[in-house]
Short mmCIF file of C-alpha atoms in Angstrom, two decimals:
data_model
loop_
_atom_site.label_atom_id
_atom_site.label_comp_id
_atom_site.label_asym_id
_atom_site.label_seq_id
_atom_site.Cartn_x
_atom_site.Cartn_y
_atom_site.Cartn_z
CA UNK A 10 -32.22 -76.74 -50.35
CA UNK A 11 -33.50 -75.24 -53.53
CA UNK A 12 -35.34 -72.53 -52.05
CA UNK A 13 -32.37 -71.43 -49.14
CA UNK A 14 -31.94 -68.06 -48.99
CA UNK A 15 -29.31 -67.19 -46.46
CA UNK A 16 -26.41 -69.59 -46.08
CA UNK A 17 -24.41 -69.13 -42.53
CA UNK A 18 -21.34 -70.82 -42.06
CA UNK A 19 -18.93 -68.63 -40.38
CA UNK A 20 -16.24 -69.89 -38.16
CA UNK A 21 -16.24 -73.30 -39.96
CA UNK A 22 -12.93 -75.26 -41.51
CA UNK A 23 -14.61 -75.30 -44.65
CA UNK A 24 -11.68 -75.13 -47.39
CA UNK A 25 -14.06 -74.82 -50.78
CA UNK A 26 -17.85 -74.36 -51.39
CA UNK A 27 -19.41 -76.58 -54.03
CA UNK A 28 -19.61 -75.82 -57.26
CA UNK A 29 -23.79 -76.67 -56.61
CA UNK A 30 -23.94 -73.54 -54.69
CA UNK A 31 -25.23 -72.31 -58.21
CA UNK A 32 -27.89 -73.74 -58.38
CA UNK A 33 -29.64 -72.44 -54.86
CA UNK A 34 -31.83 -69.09 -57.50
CA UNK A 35 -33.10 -67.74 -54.60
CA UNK A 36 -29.70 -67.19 -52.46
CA UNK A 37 -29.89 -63.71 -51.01
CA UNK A 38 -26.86 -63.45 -48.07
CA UNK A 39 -24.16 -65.77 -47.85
CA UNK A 40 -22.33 -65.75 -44.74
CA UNK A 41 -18.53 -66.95 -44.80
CA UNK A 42 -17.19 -64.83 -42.07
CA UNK A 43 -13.85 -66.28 -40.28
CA UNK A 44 -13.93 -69.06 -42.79
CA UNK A 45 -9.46 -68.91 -42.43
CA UNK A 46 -9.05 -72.04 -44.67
CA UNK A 47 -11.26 -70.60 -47.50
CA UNK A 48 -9.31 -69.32 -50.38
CA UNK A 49 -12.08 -68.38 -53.02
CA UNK A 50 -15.58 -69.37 -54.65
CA UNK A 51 -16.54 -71.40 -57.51
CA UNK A 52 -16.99 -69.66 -60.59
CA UNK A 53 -20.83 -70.92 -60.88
CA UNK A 54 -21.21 -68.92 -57.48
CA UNK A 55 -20.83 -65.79 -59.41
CA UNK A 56 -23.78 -66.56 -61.99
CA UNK A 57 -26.09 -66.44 -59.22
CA UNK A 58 -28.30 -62.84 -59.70
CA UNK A 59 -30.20 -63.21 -56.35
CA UNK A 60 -27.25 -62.78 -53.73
CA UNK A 61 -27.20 -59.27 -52.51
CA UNK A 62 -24.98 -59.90 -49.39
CA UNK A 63 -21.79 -61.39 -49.62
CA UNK A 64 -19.46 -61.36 -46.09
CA UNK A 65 -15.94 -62.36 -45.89
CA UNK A 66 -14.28 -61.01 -42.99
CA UNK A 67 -11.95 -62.86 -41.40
CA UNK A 68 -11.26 -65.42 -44.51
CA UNK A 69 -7.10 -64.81 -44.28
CA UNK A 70 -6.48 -67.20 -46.89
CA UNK A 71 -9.08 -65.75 -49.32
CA UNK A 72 -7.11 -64.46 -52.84
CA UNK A 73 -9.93 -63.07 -55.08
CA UNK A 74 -13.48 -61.77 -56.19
CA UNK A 75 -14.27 -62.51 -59.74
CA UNK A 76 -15.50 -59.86 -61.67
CA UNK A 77 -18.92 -61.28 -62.89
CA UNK A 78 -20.33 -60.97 -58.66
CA UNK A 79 -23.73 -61.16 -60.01
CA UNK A 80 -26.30 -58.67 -58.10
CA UNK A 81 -24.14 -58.08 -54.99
CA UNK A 82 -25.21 -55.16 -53.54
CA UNK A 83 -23.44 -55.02 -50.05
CA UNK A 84 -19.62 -55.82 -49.66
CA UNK A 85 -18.60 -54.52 -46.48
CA UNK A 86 -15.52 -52.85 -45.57
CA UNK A 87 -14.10 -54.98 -43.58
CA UNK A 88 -13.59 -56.61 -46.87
CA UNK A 89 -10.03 -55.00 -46.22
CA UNK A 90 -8.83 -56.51 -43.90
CA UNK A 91 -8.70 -60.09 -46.41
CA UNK A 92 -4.38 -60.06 -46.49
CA UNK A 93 -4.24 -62.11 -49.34
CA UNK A 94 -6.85 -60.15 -51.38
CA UNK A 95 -5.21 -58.97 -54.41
CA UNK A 96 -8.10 -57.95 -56.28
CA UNK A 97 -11.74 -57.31 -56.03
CA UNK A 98 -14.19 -55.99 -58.51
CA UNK A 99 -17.52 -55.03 -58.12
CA UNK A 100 -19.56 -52.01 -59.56
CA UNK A 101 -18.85 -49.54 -57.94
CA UNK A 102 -16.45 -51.40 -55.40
CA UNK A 103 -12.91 -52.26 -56.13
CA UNK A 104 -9.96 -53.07 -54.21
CA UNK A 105 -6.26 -53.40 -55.58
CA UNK A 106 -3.15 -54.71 -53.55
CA UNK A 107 0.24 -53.23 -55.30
CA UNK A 108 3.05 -53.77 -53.99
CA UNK A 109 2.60 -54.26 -50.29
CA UNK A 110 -0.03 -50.93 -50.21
CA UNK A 111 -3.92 -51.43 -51.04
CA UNK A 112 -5.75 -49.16 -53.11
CA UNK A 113 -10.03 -48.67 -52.52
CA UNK A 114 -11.95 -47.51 -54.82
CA UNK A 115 -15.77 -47.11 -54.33
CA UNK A 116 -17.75 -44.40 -56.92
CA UNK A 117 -20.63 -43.24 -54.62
CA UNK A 118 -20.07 -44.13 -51.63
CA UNK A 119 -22.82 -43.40 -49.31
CA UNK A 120 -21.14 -43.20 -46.02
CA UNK A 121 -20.55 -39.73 -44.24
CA UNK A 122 -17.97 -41.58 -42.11
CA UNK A 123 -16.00 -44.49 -42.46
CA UNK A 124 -16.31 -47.56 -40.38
CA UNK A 125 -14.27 -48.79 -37.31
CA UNK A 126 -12.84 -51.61 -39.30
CA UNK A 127 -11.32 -49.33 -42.24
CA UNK A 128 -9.02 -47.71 -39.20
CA UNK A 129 -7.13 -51.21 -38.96
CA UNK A 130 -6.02 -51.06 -42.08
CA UNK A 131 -2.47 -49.46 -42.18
CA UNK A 132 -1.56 -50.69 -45.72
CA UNK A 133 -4.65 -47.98 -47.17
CA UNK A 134 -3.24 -45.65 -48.99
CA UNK A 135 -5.11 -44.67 -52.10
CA UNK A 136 -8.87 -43.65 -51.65
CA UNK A 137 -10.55 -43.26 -54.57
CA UNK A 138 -14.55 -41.79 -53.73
CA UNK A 139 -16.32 -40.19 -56.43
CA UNK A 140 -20.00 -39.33 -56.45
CA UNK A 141 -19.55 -39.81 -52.23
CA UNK A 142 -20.81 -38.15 -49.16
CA UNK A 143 -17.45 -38.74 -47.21
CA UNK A 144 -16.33 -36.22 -44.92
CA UNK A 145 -13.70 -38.65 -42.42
CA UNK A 146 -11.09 -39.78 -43.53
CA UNK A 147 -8.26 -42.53 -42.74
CA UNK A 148 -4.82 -41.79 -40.95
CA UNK A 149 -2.61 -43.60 -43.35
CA UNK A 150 -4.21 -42.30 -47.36
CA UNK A 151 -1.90 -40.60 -49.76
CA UNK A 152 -4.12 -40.26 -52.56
CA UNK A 153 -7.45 -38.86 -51.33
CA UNK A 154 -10.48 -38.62 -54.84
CA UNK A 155 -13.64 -37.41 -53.79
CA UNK A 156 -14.46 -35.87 -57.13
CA UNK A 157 -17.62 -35.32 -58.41
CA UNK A 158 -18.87 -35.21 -54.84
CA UNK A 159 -22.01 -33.17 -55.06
CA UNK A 160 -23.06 -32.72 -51.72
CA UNK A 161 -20.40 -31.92 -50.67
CA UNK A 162 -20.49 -28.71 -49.14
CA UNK A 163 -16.97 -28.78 -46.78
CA UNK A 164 -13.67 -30.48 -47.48
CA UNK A 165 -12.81 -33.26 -44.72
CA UNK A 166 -11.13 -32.57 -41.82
CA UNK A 167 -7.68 -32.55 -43.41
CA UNK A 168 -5.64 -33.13 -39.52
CA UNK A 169 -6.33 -36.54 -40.30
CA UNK A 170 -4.70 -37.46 -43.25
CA UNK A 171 -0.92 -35.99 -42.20
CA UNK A 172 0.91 -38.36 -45.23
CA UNK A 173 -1.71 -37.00 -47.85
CA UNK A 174 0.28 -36.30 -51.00
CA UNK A 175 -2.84 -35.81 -53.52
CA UNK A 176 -5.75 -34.38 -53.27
CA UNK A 177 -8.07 -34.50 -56.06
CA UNK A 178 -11.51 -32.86 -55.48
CA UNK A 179 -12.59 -31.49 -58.96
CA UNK A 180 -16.45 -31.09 -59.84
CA UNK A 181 -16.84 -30.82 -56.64
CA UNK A 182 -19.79 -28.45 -57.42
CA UNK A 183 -21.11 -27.51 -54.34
CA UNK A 184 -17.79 -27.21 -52.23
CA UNK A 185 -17.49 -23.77 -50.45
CA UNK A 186 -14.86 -24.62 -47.92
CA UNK A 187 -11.39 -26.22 -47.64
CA UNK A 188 -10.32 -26.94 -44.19
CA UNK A 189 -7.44 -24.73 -43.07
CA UNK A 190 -5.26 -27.70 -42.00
CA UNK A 191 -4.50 -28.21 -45.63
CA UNK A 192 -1.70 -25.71 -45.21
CA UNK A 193 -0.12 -28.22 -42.74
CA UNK A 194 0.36 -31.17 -44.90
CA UNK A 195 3.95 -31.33 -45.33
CA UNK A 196 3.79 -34.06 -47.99
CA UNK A 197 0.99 -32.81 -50.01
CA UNK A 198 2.28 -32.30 -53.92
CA UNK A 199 -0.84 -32.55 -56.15
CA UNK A 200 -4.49 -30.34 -55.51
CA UNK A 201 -6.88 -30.65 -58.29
CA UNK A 202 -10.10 -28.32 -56.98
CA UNK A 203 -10.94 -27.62 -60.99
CA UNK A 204 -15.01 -27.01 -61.47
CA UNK A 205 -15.86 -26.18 -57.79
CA UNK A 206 -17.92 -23.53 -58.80
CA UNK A 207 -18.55 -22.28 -55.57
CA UNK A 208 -15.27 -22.05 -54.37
CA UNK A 209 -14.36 -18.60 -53.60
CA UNK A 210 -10.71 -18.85 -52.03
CA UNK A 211 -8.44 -21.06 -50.05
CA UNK A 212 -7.35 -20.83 -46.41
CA UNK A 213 -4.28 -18.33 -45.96
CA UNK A 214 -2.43 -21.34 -44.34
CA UNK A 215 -2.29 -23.30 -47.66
CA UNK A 216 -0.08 -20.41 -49.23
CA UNK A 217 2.48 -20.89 -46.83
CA UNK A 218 2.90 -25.06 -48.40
CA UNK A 219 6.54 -25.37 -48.96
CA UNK A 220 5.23 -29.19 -50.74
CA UNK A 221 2.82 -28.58 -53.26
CA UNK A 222 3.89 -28.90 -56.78
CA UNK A 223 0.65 -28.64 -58.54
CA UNK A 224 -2.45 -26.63 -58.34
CA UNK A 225 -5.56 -26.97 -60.54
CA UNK A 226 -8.81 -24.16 -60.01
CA UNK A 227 -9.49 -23.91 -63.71
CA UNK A 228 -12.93 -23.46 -64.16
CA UNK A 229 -13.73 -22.64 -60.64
CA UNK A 230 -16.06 -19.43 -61.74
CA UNK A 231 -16.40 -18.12 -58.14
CA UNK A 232 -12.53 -18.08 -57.31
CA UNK A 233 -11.56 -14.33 -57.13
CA UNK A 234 -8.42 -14.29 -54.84
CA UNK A 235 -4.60 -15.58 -55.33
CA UNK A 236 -3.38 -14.67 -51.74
CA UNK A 237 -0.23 -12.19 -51.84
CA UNK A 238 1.65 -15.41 -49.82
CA UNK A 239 1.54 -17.94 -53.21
CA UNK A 240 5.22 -16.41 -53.15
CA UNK A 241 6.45 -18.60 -50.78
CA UNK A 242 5.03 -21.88 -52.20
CA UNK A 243 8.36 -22.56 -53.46
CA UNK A 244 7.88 -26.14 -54.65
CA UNK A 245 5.43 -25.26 -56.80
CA UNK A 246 5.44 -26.11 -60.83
CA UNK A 247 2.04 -25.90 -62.79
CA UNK A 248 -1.14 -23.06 -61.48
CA UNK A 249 -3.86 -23.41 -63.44
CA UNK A 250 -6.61 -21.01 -63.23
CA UNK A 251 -8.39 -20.85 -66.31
CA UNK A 252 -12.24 -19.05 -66.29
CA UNK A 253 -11.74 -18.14 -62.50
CA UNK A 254 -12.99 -14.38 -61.02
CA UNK A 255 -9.13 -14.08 -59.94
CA UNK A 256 -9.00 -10.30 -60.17
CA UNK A 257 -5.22 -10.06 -59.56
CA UNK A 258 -2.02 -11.88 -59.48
CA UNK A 259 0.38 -10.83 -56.31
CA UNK A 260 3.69 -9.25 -57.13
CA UNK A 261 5.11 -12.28 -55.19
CA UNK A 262 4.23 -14.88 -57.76
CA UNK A 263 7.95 -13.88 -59.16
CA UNK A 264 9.34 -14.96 -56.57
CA UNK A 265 7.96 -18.83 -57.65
CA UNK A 266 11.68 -20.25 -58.80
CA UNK A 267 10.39 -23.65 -59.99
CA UNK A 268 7.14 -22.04 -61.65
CA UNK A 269 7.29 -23.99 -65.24
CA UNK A 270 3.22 -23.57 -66.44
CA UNK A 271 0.91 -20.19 -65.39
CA UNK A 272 -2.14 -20.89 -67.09
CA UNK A 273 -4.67 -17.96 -66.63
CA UNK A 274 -6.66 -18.54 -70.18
CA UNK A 275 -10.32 -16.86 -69.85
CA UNK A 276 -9.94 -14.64 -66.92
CA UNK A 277 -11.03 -11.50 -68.39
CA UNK A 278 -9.29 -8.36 -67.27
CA UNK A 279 -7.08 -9.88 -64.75
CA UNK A 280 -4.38 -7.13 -63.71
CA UNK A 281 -1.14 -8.64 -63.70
CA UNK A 282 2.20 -8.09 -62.19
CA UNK A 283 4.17 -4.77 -63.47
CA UNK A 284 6.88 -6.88 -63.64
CA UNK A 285 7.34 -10.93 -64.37
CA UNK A 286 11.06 -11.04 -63.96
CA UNK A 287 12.29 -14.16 -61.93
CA UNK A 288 10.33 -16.77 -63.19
CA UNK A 289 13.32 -18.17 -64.32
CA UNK A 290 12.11 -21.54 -65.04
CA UNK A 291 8.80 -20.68 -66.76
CA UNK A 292 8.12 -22.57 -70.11
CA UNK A 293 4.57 -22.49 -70.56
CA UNK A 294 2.31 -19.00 -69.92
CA UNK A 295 -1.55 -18.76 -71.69
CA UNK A 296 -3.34 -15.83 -71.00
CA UNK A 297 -5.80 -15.89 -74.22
CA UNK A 298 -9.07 -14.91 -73.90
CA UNK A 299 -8.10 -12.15 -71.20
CA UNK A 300 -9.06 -9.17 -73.24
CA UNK A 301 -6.01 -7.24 -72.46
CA UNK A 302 -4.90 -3.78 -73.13
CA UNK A 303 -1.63 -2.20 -73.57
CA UNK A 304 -1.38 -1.63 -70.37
CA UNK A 305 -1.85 -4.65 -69.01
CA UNK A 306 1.22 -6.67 -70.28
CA UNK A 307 4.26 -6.57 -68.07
CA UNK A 308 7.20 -4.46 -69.94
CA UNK A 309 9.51 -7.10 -69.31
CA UNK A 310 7.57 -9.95 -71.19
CA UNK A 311 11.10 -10.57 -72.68
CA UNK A 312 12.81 -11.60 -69.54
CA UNK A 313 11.14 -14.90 -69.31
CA UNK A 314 14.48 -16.47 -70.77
CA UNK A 315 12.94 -20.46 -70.05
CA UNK A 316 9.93 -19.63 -72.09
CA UNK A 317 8.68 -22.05 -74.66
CA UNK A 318 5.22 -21.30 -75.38
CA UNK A 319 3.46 -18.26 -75.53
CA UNK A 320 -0.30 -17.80 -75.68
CA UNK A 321 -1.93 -14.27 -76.31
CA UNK A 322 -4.78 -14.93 -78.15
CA UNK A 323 -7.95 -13.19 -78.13
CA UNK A 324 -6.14 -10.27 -76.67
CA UNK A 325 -6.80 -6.50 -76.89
CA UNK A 326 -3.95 -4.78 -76.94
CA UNK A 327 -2.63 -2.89 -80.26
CA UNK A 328 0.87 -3.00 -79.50
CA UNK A 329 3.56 -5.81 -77.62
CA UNK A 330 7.05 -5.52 -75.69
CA UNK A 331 9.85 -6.71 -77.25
CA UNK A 332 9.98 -10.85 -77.55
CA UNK A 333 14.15 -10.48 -78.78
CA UNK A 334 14.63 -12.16 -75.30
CA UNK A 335 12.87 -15.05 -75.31
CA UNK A 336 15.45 -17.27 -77.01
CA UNK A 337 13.90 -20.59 -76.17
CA UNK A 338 10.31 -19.50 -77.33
CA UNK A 339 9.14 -22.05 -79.75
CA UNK A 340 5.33 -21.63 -80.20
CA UNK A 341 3.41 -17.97 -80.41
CA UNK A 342 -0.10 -17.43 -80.20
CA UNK A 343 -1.54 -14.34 -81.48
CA UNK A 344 -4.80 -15.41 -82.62
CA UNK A 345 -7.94 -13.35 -83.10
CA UNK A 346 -5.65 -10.47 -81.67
CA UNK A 347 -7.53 -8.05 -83.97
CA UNK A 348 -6.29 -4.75 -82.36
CA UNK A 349 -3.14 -5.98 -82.89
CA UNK A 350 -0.85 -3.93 -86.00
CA UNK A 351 2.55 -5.01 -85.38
CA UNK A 352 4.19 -7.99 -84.09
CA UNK A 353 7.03 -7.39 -82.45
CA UNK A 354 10.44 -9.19 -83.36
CA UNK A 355 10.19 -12.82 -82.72
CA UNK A 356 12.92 -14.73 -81.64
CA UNK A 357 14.84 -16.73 -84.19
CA UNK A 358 13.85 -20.49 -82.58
CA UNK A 359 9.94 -20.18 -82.80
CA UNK A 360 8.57 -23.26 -84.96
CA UNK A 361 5.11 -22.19 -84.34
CA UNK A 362 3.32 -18.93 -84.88
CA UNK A 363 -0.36 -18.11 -85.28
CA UNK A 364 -0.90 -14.56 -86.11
CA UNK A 365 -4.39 -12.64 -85.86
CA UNK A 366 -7.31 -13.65 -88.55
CA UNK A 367 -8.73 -11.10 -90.88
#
C-alpha cells in the first residue's frame, strides 16, 4: 500500500480515514466523493506533499479543510456545495460560511466560465476573483472582485448578477468596456474601476443609478468623460477621479444632494462648473495638482456651507473668491500655490492651513 497513488472510495459509510493515510508519499488523488458520514481528515493527511487532487462532493457532514493542504492543486467547485463547510483554506482557494451566506475566494482563477455546480449554490454571495479570466457570473453574488484581472478586456455580463451591491474591478488594466446593464442594478452601492487605464467612459445607462453611493476611477488615465446625467445619481456620496483625462464636470453635478467627497486631484486643466452651489452636503473637495487659473474657480467657492476640507494645492491662479462662507471649513490647502499673493479671508474654525512655499 506504500506505493498507492489514487485512493477511491466514494459512496462508502466510511465515518474517519486513518491517521496511516500519511504515510502512503506517493498519494496523488484521493477520492471521497458522497462519503455523507465523513466529517473531516486526520491532521497527518495534510503533511502529505504528493496529493494534488482532493474531491469531496457530496460529504454533507464534512466541517473543515485545514490550512497546511500540502501540494493540493485541484479543489473543485463543487467543493460548495459541503453545508457544513465553515472554512476552507488553500492557496489561492478559500471558502468562508458567515452567517448563513458563503463567501469564495479564489486569486487567479483560470476559468472563463463558472461550472454547472456553482449555479446550485444559492447561499453565494461574495465572489472574490483576482488575477482571473472570469467573464460569467452567478445569479445570487453581492460582492463581485475581479481586480487585478489582466486579461480582461470586457466587464461580465452584468444581467446576471441583479442583487449585485459591489463591484470592485480596480487594476483592471486592460478593461475597455463595462456592460451597459450596470445601469440596471437597482442594489448596486459600491464601483471601484480605479487603475483601468484603458477605460475611456461608462455606459450612459449607469448615470441614470438612483443606488450607487460610491464611485472610484482615480487613476484611470484614459477616462475623459463625466456624462451630463451624473446629476441624477442621487444616492451618490464619494467620486473619485484623481489623474483621469476628465475634461469637464457637467453643470448637473450640483444637483448631487448627498455629494460629501469630489476628489478631482491631478486632472490638469479640468473646466469646472461656473457655479458649485447646491452641494449642500459636501465636506471634502481636492482639486490640487489641477493647474488652475483665475478663471477656472467657481465664484461661489463660498457657498459650500458643509465644507470641511479644502485642497488647492499646486494651483495657478493669483487670486481666490471669498472663503467668509465656509463656516465649517477646518483644513486649507494652499500649497506650492506660487502665483498665489493673497489669501483670501479664512473662516474663523480652520485648524489647519498650509500656505504656498517660498
Amino acid at each position: 500500500m506504500i506505493s498507492l497513488r489514487t485512493l477511491e472510495a466514494e459512496y462508502t459509510a466510511i465515518r474517519q480515514v486513518p491517521p496511516s493515510i500519511g504515510h502512503l508519499k506517493r498519494l496523488s488523488l484521493v477520492n471521497l466523493e458522497w462519503c455523507d458520514k465523513l466529517i473531516s481528515l486526520p491532521r497527518d493527511f495534510y503533511k502529505l506533499k504528493s496529493v494534488e487532487t482532493l474531491r469531496l462532493n457530496g460529504c454533507l457532514q464534512f466541517r473543515e479543510l485545514h490550512e497546511d493542504i500540502g501540494a493540493i492543486r485541484e479543489v473543485p467547485p463543487s467543493i460548495l456545495g459541503l453545508k457544513n463547510l465553515t472554512h476552507l483554506s488553500h492557496h489561492r482557494i478559500s471558502v468562508e460560511l458567515k452567517g448563513e451566506y458563503k463567501y469564495l475566494r479564489w486569486k487567479g482563477c483560470p476559468l472563463k466560465s463558472i461550472p454547472d455546480d456553482f449555479f446550485n449554490q444559492p447561499r453565494l454571495v461574495v465572489l472574490e476573483m483576482q488575477e482571473s479570466k472570469l467573464v460569467q457570473l452567478l445569479h445570487n453574488l453581492k460582492t463581485l472582485d475581479l481586480s487585478h484581472s489582466h486579461s480582461l478586456h470586457k466587464s461580465p455580463d452584468f444581467s446576471q448578477v441583479p442583487n449585485l451591491e459591489e463591484l470592485i474591478l480596480e487594476w483592471c488594466m486592460s478593461l475597455s468596456e463595462i456592460h451597459p446593464f450596470i445601469g440596471h442594478l437597482k442594489r448596486l452601492s459600491l464601483v471601484n474601476l480605479s487603475y483601468c487605464f484603458k477605460l475611456i467612459s461608462l455606459p450612459r445607462d449607469f448615470y441614470k443609478s438612483k443606488s450607487v453611493e460610491t464611485l472610484l476611477l482615480n487613476r484611470c488615465s484614459e477616462f475623459t468623460e463625466l456624462h451630463e446625467d451624473i446629476g441624477e445619481m442621487i444616492s451618490l456620496r464619494t467620486l473619485e477621479a484623481d489623474h483621469t483625462d476628465i475634461r469637464e464636470v457637467p453643470p448637473s453635478i450640483v444637483r448631487l444632494k448627498n455629494l460629501t467627497r469630489l476628489s478631482l486631484s491631478g486632472v490638469e486643466s479640468i473646466h469646472l462648473p461656473h457655479s458649485l452651489r447646491g452641494l449642500n452636503s459636501l465636506r471634502e473637495l481636492n482639486l490640487s495638482s489641477c493647474y488652475l487659473a483665475d478663471d477656472a474657480i467657481p465664484k461661489d467657492l463660498g457657498s459650500l456651507i458643509s465644507l470641511q476640507v479644502l485642497d488647492l494645492s499646486w494651483n495657478d491662479f493669483h487670486t481666490l473668491p471669498s472663503l467668509s462662507g465656509l463656516s465649517m471649513l477646518q483644513t486649507l490647502s494652499l500649497d506650492c500655490c506660487f502665483n498665489l499673493h493673497t489669501i483670501p479671508d479664512i473662516p474663523p474654525n480652520v485648524k489647519v492651513i498650509s500656505f504656498p512655499l517660498s
